[in-house]
XYZ file of C-alpha atoms in Angstrom:
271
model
C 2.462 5.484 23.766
C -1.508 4.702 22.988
C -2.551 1.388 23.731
C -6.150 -0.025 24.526
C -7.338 -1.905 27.369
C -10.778 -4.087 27.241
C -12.831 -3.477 29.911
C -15.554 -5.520 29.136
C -15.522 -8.245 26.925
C -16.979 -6.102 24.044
C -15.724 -2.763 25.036
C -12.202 -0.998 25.028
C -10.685 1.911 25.984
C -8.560 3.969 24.952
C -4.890 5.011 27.186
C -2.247 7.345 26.365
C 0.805 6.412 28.599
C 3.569 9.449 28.593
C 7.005 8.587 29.675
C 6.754 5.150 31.317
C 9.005 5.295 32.892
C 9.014 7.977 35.572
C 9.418 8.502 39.362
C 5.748 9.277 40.098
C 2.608 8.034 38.240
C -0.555 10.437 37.347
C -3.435 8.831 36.094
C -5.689 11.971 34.361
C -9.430 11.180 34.036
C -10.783 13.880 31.824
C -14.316 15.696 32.150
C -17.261 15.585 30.023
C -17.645 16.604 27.201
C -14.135 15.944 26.174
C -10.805 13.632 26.321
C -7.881 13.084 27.931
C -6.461 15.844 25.502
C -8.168 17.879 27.928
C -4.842 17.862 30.008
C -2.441 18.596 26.559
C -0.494 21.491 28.654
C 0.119 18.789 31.646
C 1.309 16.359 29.153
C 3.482 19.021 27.658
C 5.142 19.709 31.273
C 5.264 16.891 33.722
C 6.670 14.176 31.825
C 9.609 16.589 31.176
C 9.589 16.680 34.898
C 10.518 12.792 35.638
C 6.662 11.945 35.985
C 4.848 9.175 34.204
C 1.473 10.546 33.066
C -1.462 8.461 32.142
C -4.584 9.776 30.095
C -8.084 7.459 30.255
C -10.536 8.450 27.651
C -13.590 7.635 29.040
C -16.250 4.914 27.359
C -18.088 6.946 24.744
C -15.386 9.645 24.599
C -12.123 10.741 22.868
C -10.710 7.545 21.062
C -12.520 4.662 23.347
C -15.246 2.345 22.504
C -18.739 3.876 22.484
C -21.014 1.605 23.853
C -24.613 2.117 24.402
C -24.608 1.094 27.932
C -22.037 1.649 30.689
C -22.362 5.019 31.651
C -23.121 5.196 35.388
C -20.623 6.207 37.931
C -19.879 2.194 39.284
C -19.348 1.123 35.572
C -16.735 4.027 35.145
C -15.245 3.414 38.204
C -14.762 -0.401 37.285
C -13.430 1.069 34.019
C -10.877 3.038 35.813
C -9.426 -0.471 37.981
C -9.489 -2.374 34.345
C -6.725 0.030 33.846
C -5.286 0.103 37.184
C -4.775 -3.548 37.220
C -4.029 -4.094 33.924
C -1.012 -1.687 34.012
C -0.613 -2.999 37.232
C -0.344 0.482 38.650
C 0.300 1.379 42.319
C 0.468 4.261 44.786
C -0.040 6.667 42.295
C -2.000 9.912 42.196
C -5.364 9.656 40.944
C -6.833 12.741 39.369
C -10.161 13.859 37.935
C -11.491 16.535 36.525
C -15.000 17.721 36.768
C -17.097 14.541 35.863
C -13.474 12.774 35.959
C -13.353 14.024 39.300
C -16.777 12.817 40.665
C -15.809 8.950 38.687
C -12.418 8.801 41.071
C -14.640 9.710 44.265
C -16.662 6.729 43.776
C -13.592 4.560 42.481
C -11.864 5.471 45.619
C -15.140 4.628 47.666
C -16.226 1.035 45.612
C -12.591 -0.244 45.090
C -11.200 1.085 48.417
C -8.683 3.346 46.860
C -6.717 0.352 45.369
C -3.536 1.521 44.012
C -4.068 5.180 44.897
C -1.902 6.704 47.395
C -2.831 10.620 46.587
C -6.141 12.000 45.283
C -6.553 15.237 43.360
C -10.005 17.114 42.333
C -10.068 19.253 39.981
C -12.958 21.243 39.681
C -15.142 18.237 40.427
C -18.789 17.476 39.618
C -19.329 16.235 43.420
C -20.805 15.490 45.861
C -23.526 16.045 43.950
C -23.617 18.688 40.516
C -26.978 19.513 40.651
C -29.097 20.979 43.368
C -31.093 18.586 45.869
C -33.402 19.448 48.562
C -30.406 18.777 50.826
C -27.952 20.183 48.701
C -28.574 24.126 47.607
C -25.126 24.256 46.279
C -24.904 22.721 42.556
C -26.586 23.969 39.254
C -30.483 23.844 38.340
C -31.344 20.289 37.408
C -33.426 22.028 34.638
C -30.296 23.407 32.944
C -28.936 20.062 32.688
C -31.989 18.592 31.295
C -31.970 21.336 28.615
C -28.394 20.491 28.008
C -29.866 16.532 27.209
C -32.001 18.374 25.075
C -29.939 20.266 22.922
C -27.459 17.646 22.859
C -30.422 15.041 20.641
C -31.357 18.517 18.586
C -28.088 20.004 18.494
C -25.564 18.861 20.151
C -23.026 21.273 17.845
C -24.340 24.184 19.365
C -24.288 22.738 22.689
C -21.039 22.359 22.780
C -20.416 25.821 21.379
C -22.330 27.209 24.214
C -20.989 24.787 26.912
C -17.367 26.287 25.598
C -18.201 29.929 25.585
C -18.863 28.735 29.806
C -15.869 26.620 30.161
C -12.607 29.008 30.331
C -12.621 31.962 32.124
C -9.577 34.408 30.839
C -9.571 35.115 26.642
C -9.004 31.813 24.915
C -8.441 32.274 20.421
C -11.066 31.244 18.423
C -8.270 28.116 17.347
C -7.899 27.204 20.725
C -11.733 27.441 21.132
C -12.247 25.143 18.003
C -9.315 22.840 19.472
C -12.211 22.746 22.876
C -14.955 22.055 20.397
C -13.717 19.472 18.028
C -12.489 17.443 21.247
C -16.497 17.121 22.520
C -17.548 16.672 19.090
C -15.041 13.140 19.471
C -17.613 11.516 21.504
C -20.659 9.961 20.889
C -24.233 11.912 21.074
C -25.370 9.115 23.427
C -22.332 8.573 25.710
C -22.952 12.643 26.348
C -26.469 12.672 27.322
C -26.319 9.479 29.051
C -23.061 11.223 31.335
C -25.341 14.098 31.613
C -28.638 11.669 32.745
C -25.829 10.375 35.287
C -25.517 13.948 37.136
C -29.509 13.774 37.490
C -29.354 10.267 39.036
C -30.023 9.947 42.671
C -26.801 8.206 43.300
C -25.081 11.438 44.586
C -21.370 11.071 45.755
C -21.903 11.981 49.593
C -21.193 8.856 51.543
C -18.172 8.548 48.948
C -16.713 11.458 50.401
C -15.994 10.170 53.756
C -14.713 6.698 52.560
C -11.250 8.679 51.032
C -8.782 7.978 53.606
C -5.590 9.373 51.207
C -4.280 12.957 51.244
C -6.448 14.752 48.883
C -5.961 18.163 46.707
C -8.926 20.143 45.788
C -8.406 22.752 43.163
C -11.208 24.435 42.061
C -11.486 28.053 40.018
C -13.746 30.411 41.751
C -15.584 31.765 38.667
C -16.151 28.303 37.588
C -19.853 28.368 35.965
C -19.927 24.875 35.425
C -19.783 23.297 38.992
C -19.855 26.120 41.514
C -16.851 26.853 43.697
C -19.406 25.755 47.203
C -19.050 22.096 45.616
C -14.848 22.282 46.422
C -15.945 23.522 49.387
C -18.319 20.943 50.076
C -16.178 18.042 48.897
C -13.307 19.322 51.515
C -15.874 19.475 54.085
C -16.838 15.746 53.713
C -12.506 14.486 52.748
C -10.924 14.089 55.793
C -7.088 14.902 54.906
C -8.295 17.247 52.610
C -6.297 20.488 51.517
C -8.634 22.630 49.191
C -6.911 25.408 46.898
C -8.448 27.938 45.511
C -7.534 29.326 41.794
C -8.635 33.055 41.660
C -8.368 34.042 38.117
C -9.942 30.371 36.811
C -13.466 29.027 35.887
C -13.769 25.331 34.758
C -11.173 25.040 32.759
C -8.221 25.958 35.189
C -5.761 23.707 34.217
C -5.487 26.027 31.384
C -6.452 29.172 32.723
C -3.811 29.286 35.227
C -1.700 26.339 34.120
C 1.278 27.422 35.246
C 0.465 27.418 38.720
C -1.710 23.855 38.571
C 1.324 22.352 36.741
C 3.550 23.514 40.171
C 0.509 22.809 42.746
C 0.731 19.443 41.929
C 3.804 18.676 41.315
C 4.040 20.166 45.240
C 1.429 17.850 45.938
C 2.963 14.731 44.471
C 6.215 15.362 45.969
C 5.198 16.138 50.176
């Protein structure tokens, strides 16, 4: 079931709600560049299971409005309890991946985890994606501002590359032009304004130790998009906090090693 939920007065977004009525509620915010078709072999498995399983495609993404504006962490965040109330969802698991993962850290920080009674990372952009002075541990801000870059110039072969970074055991060239026609979905803006937001100086560090829920970190440890060190920084600042590493994953490790994500959180959801 697809349905969309206004956010702002001129701006919608677009939900996919599996099997509404389950046991246990997921909400699924995707990362960048993509949708919440990101998490197609999740949706596949745990409504099958007895779980409800809710997809957010982020403003600017997938099938949501793309406005010009909107695209700093609090403004997602506020997104993100839109749907929460609307839906009027509660103790469910809230899970994000990669720049979905950094936009639940702050939602569980500015809205006080409303609703939320489990957290899960997955492969987050946080506390911070690129490095800092303080922070040694994320990527060169100058690769990201080459990303902005390529994505005004060419934001095709961007993508292509950002793909070739994403997975780390063989993916098909269909299954690779599945990846790229998903980032292609959103709007040129929407991705180098997300991208401008990882540059910001509104880091996610004092978010970390305003999560009070039990927390799952998984994180791939040939991930070349946000370094394993930022799991390990992330469980580090979590109290409650169980970090997991997946050995044979980079980025994308709800795919390469879905089997075993699909049954580490279902474990999760059910202790």
């Amino acid at each position: 079931m697809g349905y969309y939920i206004n956010v702002e007065p001129d701006v919608k977004i677009y939900v996919e709600d599996l099997n509404p009525a389950g046991k246990k509620t997921i909400l699924f915010l995707h990362g960048w560049p993509a949708s919440h078709k990101l998490f197609e072999y999740q949706f596949n498995y745990l409504p099958m299971m007895g779980y409800r399983c809710i997809g957010i495609d982020t403003r600017g993404f997938g099938d949501s409005d793309k406005p010009w504006r909107g695209y700093d962490y609090d403004r997602l965040a506020d997104d993100v309890r839109c749907v929460i109330d609307t839906l009027k969802l509660h103790d469910i698991v809230l899970g994000g991946h990669s720049t979905g993962g950094a936009i639940a850290i702050r939602y569980m920080a500015r809205h006080k985890g409303h609703g939320v009674a489990k957290l899960a990372l997955f492969a987050a952009a946080a506390p911070s994606l690129v490095q800092r002075p303080y922070f040694p541990y994320g990527v060169p801000k100058e690769g990201i501002e080459e990303m902005i870059q390529e994505t005004y110039n060419n934001r095709p072969e961007m993508l292509r590359r950002f793909g070739q970074r994403f997975f780390h055991k063989f993916i098909t060239e269909s299954f690779e032009e599945w990846f790229f026609q998903l980032g292609l979905q959103a709007a040129g803006w929407a991705t180098a304004a997300i991208a401008r937001t990882w540059l910001g100086e509104e880091g996610l560090f004092t978010d970390l130790g305003k999560i009070f829920v039990p927390t799952l970190i998984l994180h791939g440890i040939h991930d070349q998009v946000c370094p394993f060190a930022l799991a390990e920084a992330q469980h580090r600042g979590i109290r409650n906090s169980k970090l997991i590493p997946f050995r044979d994953s980079g980025h994308g490790l709800f795919y390469d090693e879905k089997d075993r994500f699909n049954q580490e959180l279902i474990k999760f959801i059910e202790e």
